Short mmCIF file of C-alpha atoms in Angstrom, two decimals:
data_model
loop_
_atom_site.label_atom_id
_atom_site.label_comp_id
_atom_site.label_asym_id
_atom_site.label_seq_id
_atom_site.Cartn_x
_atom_site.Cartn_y
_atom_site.Cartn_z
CA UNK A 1 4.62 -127.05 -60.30
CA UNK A 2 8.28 -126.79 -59.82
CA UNK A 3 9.36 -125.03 -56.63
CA UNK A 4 11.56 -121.71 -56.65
CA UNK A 5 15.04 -121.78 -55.37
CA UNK A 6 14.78 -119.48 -53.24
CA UNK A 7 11.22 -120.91 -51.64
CA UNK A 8 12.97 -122.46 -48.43
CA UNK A 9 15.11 -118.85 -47.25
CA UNK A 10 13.16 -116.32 -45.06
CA UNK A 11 11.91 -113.25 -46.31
CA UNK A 12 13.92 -110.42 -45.69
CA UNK A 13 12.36 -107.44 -43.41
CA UNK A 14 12.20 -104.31 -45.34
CA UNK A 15 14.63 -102.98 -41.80
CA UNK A 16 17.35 -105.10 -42.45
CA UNK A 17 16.06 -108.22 -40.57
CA UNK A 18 15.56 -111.72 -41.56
CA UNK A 19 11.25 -113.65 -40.34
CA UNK A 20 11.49 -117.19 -40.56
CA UNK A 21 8.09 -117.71 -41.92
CA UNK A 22 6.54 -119.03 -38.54
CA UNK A 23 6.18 -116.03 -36.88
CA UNK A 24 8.92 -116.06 -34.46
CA UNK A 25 9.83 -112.07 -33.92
CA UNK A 26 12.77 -111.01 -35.91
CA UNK A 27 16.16 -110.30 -34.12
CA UNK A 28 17.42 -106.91 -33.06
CA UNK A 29 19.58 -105.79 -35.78
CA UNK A 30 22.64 -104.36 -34.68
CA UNK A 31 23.54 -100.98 -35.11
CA UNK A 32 26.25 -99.72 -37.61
CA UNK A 33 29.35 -100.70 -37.35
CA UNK A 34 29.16 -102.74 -34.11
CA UNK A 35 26.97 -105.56 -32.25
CA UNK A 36 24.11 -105.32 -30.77
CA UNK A 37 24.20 -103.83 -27.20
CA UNK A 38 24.38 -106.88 -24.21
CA UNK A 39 24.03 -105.44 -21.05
CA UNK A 40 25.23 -107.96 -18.04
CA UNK A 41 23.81 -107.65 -14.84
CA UNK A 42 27.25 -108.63 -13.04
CA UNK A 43 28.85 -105.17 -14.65
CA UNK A 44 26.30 -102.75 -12.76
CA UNK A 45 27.92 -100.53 -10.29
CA UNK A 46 27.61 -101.24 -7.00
CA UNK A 47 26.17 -99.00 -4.64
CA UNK A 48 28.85 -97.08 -2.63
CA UNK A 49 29.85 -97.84 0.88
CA UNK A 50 29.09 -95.32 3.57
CA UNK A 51 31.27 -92.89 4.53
CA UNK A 52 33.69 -93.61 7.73
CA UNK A 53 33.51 -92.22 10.96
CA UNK A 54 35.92 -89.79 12.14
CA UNK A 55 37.92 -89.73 15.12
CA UNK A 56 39.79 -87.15 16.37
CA UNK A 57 43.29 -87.71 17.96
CA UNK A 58 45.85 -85.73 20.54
CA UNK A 59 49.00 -87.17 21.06
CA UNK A 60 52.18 -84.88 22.48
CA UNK A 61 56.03 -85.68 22.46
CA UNK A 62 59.32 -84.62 21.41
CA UNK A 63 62.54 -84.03 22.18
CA UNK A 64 64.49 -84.32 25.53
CA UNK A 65 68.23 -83.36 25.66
CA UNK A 66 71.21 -83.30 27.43
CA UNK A 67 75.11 -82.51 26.49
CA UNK A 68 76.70 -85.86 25.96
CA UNK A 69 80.49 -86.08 24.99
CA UNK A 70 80.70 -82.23 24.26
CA UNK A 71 77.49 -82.55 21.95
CA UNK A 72 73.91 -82.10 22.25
CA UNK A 73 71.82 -85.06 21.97
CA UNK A 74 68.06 -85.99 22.12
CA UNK A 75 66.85 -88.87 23.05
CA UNK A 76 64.94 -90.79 20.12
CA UNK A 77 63.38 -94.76 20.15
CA UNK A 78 62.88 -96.95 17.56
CA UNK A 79 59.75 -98.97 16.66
CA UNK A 80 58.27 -100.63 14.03
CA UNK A 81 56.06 -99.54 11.32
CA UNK A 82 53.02 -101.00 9.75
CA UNK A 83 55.36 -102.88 7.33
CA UNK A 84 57.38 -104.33 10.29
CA UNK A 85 60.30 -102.47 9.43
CA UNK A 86 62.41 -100.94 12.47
CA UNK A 87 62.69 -96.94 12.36
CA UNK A 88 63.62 -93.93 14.43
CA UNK A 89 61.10 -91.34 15.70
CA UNK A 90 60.27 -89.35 18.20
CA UNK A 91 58.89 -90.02 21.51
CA UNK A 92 55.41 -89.29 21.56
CA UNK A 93 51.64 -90.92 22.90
CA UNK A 94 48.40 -89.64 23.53
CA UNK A 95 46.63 -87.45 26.21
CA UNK A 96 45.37 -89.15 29.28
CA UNK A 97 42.23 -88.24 31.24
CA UNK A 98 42.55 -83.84 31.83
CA UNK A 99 46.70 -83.90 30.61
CA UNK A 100 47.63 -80.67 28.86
CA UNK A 101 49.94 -81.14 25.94
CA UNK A 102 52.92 -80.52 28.14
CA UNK A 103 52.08 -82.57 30.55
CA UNK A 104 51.37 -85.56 28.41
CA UNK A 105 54.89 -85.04 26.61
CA UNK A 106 56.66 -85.48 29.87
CA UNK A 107 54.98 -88.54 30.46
CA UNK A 108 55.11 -90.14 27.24
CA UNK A 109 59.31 -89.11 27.17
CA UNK A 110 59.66 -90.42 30.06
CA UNK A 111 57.83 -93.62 29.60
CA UNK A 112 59.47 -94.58 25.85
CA UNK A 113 63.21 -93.05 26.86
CA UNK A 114 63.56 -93.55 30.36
CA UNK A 115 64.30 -89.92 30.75
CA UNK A 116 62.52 -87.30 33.11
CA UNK A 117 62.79 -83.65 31.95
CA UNK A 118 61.19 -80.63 31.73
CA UNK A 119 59.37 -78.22 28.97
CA UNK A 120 61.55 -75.16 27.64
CA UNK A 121 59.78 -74.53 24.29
CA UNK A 122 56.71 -75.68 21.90
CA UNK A 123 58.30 -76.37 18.84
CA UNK A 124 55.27 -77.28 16.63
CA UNK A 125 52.51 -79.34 15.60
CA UNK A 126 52.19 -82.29 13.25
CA UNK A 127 48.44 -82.88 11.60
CA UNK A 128 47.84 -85.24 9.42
CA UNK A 129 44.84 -87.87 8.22
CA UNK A 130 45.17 -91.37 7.91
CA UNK A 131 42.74 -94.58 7.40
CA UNK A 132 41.85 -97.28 9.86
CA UNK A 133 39.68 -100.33 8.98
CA UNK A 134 36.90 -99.06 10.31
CA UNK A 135 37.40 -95.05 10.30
CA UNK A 136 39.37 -92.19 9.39
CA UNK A 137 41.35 -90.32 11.98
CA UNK A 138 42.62 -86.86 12.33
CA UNK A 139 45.80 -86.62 14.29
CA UNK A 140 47.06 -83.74 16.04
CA UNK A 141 50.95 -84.18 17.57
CA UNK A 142 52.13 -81.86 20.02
CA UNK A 143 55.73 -81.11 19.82
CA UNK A 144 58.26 -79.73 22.77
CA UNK A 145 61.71 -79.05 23.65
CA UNK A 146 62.77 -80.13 27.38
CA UNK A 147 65.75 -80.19 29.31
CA UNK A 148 66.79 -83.81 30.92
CA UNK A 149 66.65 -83.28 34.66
CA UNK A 150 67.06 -87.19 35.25
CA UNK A 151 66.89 -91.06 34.38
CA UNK A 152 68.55 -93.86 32.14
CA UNK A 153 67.93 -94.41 29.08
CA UNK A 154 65.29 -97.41 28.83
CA UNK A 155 62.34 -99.14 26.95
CA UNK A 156 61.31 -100.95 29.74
CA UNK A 157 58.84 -98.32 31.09
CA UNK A 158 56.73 -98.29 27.83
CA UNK A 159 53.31 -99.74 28.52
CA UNK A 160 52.09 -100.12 24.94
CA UNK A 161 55.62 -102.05 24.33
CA UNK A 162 56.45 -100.00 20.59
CA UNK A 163 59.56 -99.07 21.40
CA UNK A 164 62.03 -101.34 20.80
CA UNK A 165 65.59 -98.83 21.28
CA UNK A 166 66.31 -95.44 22.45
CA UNK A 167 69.35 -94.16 22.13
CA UNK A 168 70.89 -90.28 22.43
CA UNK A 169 71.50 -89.26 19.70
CA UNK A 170 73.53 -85.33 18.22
CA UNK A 171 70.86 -83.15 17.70
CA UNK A 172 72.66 -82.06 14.58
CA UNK A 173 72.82 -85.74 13.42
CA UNK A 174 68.65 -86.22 13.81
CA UNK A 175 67.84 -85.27 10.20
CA UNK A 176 69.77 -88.43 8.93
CA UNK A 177 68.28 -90.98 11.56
CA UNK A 178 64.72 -89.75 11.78
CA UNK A 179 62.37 -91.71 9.52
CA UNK A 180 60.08 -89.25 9.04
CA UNK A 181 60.50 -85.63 7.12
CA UNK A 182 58.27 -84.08 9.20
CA UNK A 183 59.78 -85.03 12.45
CA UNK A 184 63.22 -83.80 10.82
CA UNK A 185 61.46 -80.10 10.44
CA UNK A 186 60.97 -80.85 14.26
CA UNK A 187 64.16 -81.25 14.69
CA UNK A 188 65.47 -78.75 12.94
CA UNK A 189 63.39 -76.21 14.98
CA UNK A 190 65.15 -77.27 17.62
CA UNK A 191 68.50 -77.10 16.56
CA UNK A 192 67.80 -73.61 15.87
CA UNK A 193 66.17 -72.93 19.55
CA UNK A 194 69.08 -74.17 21.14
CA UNK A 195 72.13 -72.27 19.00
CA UNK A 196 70.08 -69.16 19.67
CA UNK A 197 68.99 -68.50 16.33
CA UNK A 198 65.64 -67.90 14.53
CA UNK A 199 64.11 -71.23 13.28
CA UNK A 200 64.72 -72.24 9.76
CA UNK A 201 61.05 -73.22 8.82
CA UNK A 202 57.74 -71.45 10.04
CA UNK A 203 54.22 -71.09 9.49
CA UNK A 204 52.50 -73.85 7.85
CA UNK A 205 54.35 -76.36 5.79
CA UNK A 206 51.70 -78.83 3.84
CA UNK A 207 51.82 -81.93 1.73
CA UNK A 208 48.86 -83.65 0.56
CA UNK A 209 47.77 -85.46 3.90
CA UNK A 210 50.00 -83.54 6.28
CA UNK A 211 50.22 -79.96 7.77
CA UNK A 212 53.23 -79.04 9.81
CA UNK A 213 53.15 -76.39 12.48
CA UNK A 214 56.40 -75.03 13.07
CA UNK A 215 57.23 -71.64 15.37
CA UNK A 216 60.58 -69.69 15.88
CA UNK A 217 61.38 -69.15 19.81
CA UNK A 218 58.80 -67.09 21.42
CA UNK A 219 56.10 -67.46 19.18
CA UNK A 220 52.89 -67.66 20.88
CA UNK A 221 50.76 -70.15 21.85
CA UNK A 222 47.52 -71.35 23.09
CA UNK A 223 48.32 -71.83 26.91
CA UNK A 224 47.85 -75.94 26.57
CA UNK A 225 50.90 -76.42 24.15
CA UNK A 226 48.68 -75.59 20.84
CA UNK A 227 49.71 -73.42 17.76
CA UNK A 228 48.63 -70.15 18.00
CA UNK A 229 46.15 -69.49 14.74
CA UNK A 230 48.86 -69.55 11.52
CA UNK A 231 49.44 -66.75 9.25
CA UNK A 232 47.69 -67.57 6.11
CA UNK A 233 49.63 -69.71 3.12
CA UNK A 234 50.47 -68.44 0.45
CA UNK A 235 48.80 -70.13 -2.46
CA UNK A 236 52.50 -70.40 -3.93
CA UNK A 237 53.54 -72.13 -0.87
CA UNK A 238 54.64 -75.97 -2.14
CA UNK A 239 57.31 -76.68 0.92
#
């Protein structure tokens, strides 16, 4: 008896899928339109790391001035950043052992400028986050005005050896050398201390990982160089 044509192809499944005739199970059929679903064990999420520790920081600083030439000028260092590129800043380091605020920014000005002087005037506080390679720390910079009473201008007296300049520098002339737009609200503040005139920014000023503390002359503060409590932002507030 002659064989039919079609003896030798496997039977269709009434669902689509094709038995070859020994029994082997049929394959998955894939779904409209598309393949059949492949997971791969290499594309599972892995779990997440835990969270970093936070550290807290105080450091205190600012600017020291003199009259120079007819002009005042503050003296300002540069150092390098993480990228290795030289910029100017402020003088500033952290609290040692019991130091108040004030006490550590006479220090630290001292150390990084060479300069003595002595505290006239909180001008405001810098907070902002930033991430280590091992945790996340919360800064807190204390800024002051002071009045040089003596010195030379030097880097040789910094013991973490960051500062590689100093130089005086017009206190009107700071927003265009300081690196940092926070530090140039700083400085600002103290223009405006020194001509006698209310300060130009106040309250809180906020970007997405820094708040800026800034006070016009005689504003309160804490006693050890902190911000008295802020008025609250307004929800408008972008500066």
């Amino acid at each position: 008896m002659s064989t039919p044509a079609h003896a030798d192809e496997p039977r269709r499944d009434p669902a689509g899928g094709r038995d070859s005739g020994r029994g082997q199970p049929l394959p998955v059929p894939a779904p409209p339109g598309g393949h059949a679903l492949r997971i791969d064990p290499r594309s599972r999420t892995a779990p997440a790391p835990p969270p970093l520790p936070v550290v807290d920081e105080v450091s205190a600083g600012g600017l020291v001035v003199t009259v120079s030439g007819g002009d005042l000028c503050a003296a300002i260092i540069a150092r390098r950043n993480r990228g290795g590129r030289l910029e100017w800043c402020l003088p500033k380091g952290h609290l040692e052992g019991d130091e108040t605020p004030e006490q550590a920014a006479v220090r630290e000005i001292a150390e990084e400028t060479g300069i003595q002087g002595a505290v006239q005037e909180p001008l405001g506080v810098i907070d902002y986050w930033f991430t280590g390679d091992d945790r996340r720390v919360h800064k807190v910079v204390h800024h002051f005005l002071l009045r040089a009473t003596g010195g030379y201008l030097t880097v040789e007296g910094d013991p973490d050896g960051e500062a590689e300049d100093v130089a005086w520098i017009p206190v009107a002339d700071l927003p265009d050398r300081l690196a940092y737009p926070n530090e140039r609200r700083i400085a600002a503040v103290a223009q405006s201390v020194l001509e006698g005139r209310p300060a130009r920014f106040h309250g809180v000023v906020e970007s997405r990982v820094t708040r800026t503390i800034v006070r016009s002359p005689g504003r309160p503060h804490d006693g050890r160089g902190g911000p008295a409590p802020p008025a609250p932002r307004s929800s408008t507030d972008h500066s």
